[in-house]
Amino acid sequence: MFDGRFALETLVKVVTEGLPVSLLIVLLTVVISMPLAFLVGLLRYKRVKVVTQIFTVLISFCRGVPLMILIFLFYSAMPDVLTKLGRMYGWGIDFYNINRIAYAVFICCLFTVAIMSEIFRSALAAVHSNQLEAAHSVGLSSFQAYIHIIIPQALVSAIPNLGNNVVNLFKGTSLVFYMGVADIMGVAQSAAGVNYNYLEAYVDVFIVYVVVCFIMQKCFELLERRLNVYNAR
């Protein structure tokens, strides 16, 4: 029998306790990943020797492995490896006691940089080469042309894919509860485990993810309309 009272109480806990943690992970991941992903995408777009091959292998690895496997792989191995390195070099840090959110952000960054770098690379490639030639014809250097003309156009064209990636990242944070992080899913699972009210808890999780993802999508649509000045002309 569906317990409406329990569902409502759990929904409040999920929104007030779990949702801020999930949003924090997403925010930190995006803030850290976006500049790194743009740099990687730019280097691959310019086809810098050696660096491009290295990043191609790393990106293929991260894109080809499910996020859950990255979580199990890195969270299981990383504390042990870092602790041994710390003892070897005298860092004096117990990596087993580092906040789980830090590990979650690191793992999400690996996954996100791989995806976003491809978005930025394809967005840069979508800008016609005539734009650079036109900039040179009016006396702009290549650096000025990229800063004032090419990169702004590339960012505008990348917004839809970046929005989809951020939404997918938010949904992907539902896996970090396997690390013991009290995110949306973690709070719901903890509350449901007392009396085995898992149906009510999963309904709450469903509602929260649908509402938040809808808001995110609308925000990115609004941002795209506000910044898409090139198509509006």
XYZ file of C-alpha atoms in Angstrom:
233
model
C 0.000 0.000 0.000
C 1.376 3.383 -1.012
C 2.111 5.480 2.084
C 1.408 9.061 1.065
C 2.512 10.541 4.378
C 5.872 8.781 4.230
C 6.296 9.833 0.599
C 5.689 13.476 1.495
C 8.070 13.385 4.463
C 10.743 11.695 2.387
C 10.258 14.169 -0.445
C 10.987 17.028 1.955
C 14.144 15.267 3.165
C 15.283 14.551 -0.376
C 14.795 18.187 -1.429
C 16.362 19.751 1.671
C 19.201 17.276 2.284
C 19.942 15.340 -0.901
C 19.261 17.886 -3.642
C 21.829 20.469 -2.398
C 24.530 17.782 -2.402
C 23.700 16.694 -5.956
C 23.622 20.301 -7.174
C 26.941 21.006 -5.421
C 28.570 18.078 -7.221
C 27.184 19.285 -10.552
C 28.253 22.890 -9.925
C 31.807 21.985 -8.898
C 32.134 19.552 -11.793
C 30.969 22.099 -14.368
C 33.146 24.913 -12.967
C 36.244 22.703 -12.990
C 35.531 20.762 -16.171
C 34.432 23.502 -18.561
C 37.765 25.420 -18.777
C 39.727 22.162 -18.964
C 37.397 20.744 -21.611
C 37.630 23.913 -23.698
C 41.432 23.822 -23.526
C 41.509 20.151 -24.538
C 38.991 20.779 -27.316
C 41.016 23.736 -28.607
C 44.255 21.724 -28.593
C 42.590 18.895 -30.485
C 41.019 21.361 -32.919
C 44.442 22.891 -33.595
C 45.880 19.354 -33.858
C 48.843 19.976 -31.597
C 51.266 17.098 -32.062
C 51.740 14.482 -29.326
C 49.281 16.290 -27.035
C 46.405 15.502 -29.392
C 47.247 11.796 -29.477
C 47.478 11.613 -25.686
C 44.164 13.353 -25.153
C 42.521 11.245 -27.858
C 43.416 8.063 -25.974
C 42.303 9.456 -22.615
C 39.025 10.777 -24.025
C 38.292 7.486 -25.759
C 38.876 5.679 -22.464
C 36.598 7.972 -20.440
C 33.864 8.050 -23.081
C 33.967 4.293 -23.557
C 33.587 3.396 -19.870
C 30.267 3.805 -18.008
C 30.274 6.318 -15.167
C 29.454 3.577 -12.660
C 32.588 1.663 -13.664
C 34.683 4.815 -13.249
C 33.182 5.258 -9.787
C 33.942 1.687 -8.738
C 37.388 1.748 -10.342
C 38.692 5.072 -9.067
C 36.955 5.165 -5.693
C 38.152 1.661 -4.875
C 41.722 2.158 -6.093
C 42.473 5.866 -5.717
C 42.571 6.185 -1.896
C 44.876 3.176 -1.639
C 47.220 4.393 -4.399
C 47.340 7.980 -3.108
C 47.930 6.835 0.472
C 50.874 4.653 -0.611
C 52.318 7.539 -2.619
C 51.814 9.828 0.376
C 53.731 7.484 2.648
C 56.482 7.155 0.045
C 56.957 10.905 -0.362
C 55.981 11.955 3.150
C 52.860 13.916 2.309
C 51.259 13.071 5.634
C 47.719 12.925 4.200
C 45.245 10.159 4.955
C 43.409 9.903 1.646
C 40.935 7.405 3.115
C 39.373 10.180 5.196
C 38.978 12.729 2.400
C 35.383 13.796 1.853
C 33.582 11.466 -0.535
C 32.191 14.449 -2.411
C 35.742 15.350 -3.485
C 36.178 11.908 -5.028
C 32.746 12.154 -6.645
C 33.635 15.513 -8.206
C 36.974 14.190 -9.475
C 35.352 11.162 -11.113
C 32.553 13.249 -12.621
C 35.166 15.688 -13.948
C 36.975 12.897 -15.794
C 33.745 11.855 -17.455
C 32.589 15.414 -18.162
C 35.871 16.732 -19.582
C 35.886 13.878 -22.095
C 32.366 14.701 -23.288
C 32.624 18.505 -23.184
C 35.966 18.603 -25.001
C 34.364 16.895 -27.981
C 31.482 19.389 -27.838
C 33.891 22.331 -27.902
C 36.033 20.785 -30.636
C 33.049 20.216 -32.905
C 31.724 23.714 -32.139
C 35.050 25.284 -33.140
C 35.114 23.200 -36.301
C 31.592 24.405 -37.148
C 32.779 28.024 -37.434
C 33.605 28.651 -41.084
C 37.258 29.296 -41.909
C 36.207 32.450 -43.765
C 35.652 34.055 -40.364
C 39.357 33.862 -39.591
C 40.314 35.110 -43.040
C 37.899 38.047 -42.708
C 39.391 38.919 -39.325
C 42.895 38.929 -40.808
C 41.714 41.154 -43.647
C 40.672 43.891 -41.195
C 43.948 43.736 -39.316
C 43.123 41.409 -36.437
C 45.699 38.881 -35.270
C 44.804 35.201 -34.975
C 44.574 35.561 -31.200
C 42.205 38.535 -31.473
C 40.133 36.734 -34.088
C 39.679 33.717 -31.827
C 38.854 35.815 -28.758
C 36.388 38.211 -30.403
C 34.919 36.233 -33.311
C 35.505 32.483 -33.457
C 35.233 31.451 -29.799
C 32.004 33.451 -29.129
C 30.332 31.849 -32.158
C 31.573 28.410 -31.127
C 30.274 28.838 -27.568
C 26.834 29.852 -28.813
C 26.590 26.808 -31.072
C 27.810 24.579 -28.235
C 25.152 25.681 -25.722
C 22.479 23.070 -26.676
C 24.948 20.197 -26.352
C 26.445 21.655 -23.178
C 22.956 21.898 -21.710
C 22.235 18.272 -22.530
C 25.550 17.283 -20.992
C 24.851 19.152 -17.751
C 21.395 17.559 -17.500
C 22.909 14.121 -18.088
C 25.573 14.905 -15.490
C 22.889 15.784 -12.945
C 21.124 12.496 -13.638
C 24.458 10.677 -13.469
C 25.063 11.929 -9.933
C 22.427 9.414 -8.849
C 25.248 6.843 -8.983
C 27.460 8.512 -6.389
C 25.325 7.103 -3.575
C 27.278 3.862 -4.181
C 30.218 5.790 -2.688
C 28.185 6.611 0.403
C 27.407 10.181 -0.671
C 24.096 11.452 0.758
C 22.774 12.819 -2.512
C 19.185 12.578 -3.784
C 19.322 8.828 -4.202
C 21.359 8.301 -1.048
C 18.881 10.181 1.163
C 15.939 8.380 -0.433
C 17.543 4.956 -0.015
C 18.411 5.689 3.607
C 14.864 6.792 4.423
C 13.275 3.872 2.579
C 15.484 1.279 4.262
C 13.885 1.791 7.669
C 10.469 0.325 6.799
C 11.211 -0.844 3.243
C 9.106 1.910 1.658
C 11.129 1.853 -1.535
C 8.213 2.554 -3.872
C 7.459 5.855 -2.154
C 11.132 6.798 -2.102
C 11.612 6.068 -5.792
C 8.522 8.101 -6.660
C 10.047 11.016 -4.740
C 13.341 10.628 -6.588
C 11.465 10.493 -9.887
C 9.627 13.729 -9.118
C 12.766 15.597 -8.045
C 14.791 14.573 -11.086
C 11.982 15.382 -13.527
C 11.365 18.826 -12.037
C 15.026 19.830 -11.725
C 15.939 18.544 -15.209
C 12.975 20.426 -16.681
C 14.137 23.650 -15.004
C 17.698 23.092 -16.249
C 16.513 22.532 -19.809
C 14.424 25.710 -19.764
C 17.338 27.717 -18.373
C 19.643 26.562 -21.155
C 16.965 27.238 -23.770
C 16.614 30.775 -22.423
C 20.397 31.220 -22.409
C 20.614 29.985 -25.995
C 17.948 32.454 -27.156
C 19.635 35.345 -25.341
C 23.097 34.630 -26.738
C 22.259 33.447 -30.227
C 22.750 36.878 -31.774
C 24.403 35.493 -34.885
C 21.366 33.584 -36.078
C 19.080 36.447 -35.131
C 20.777 38.789 -37.585
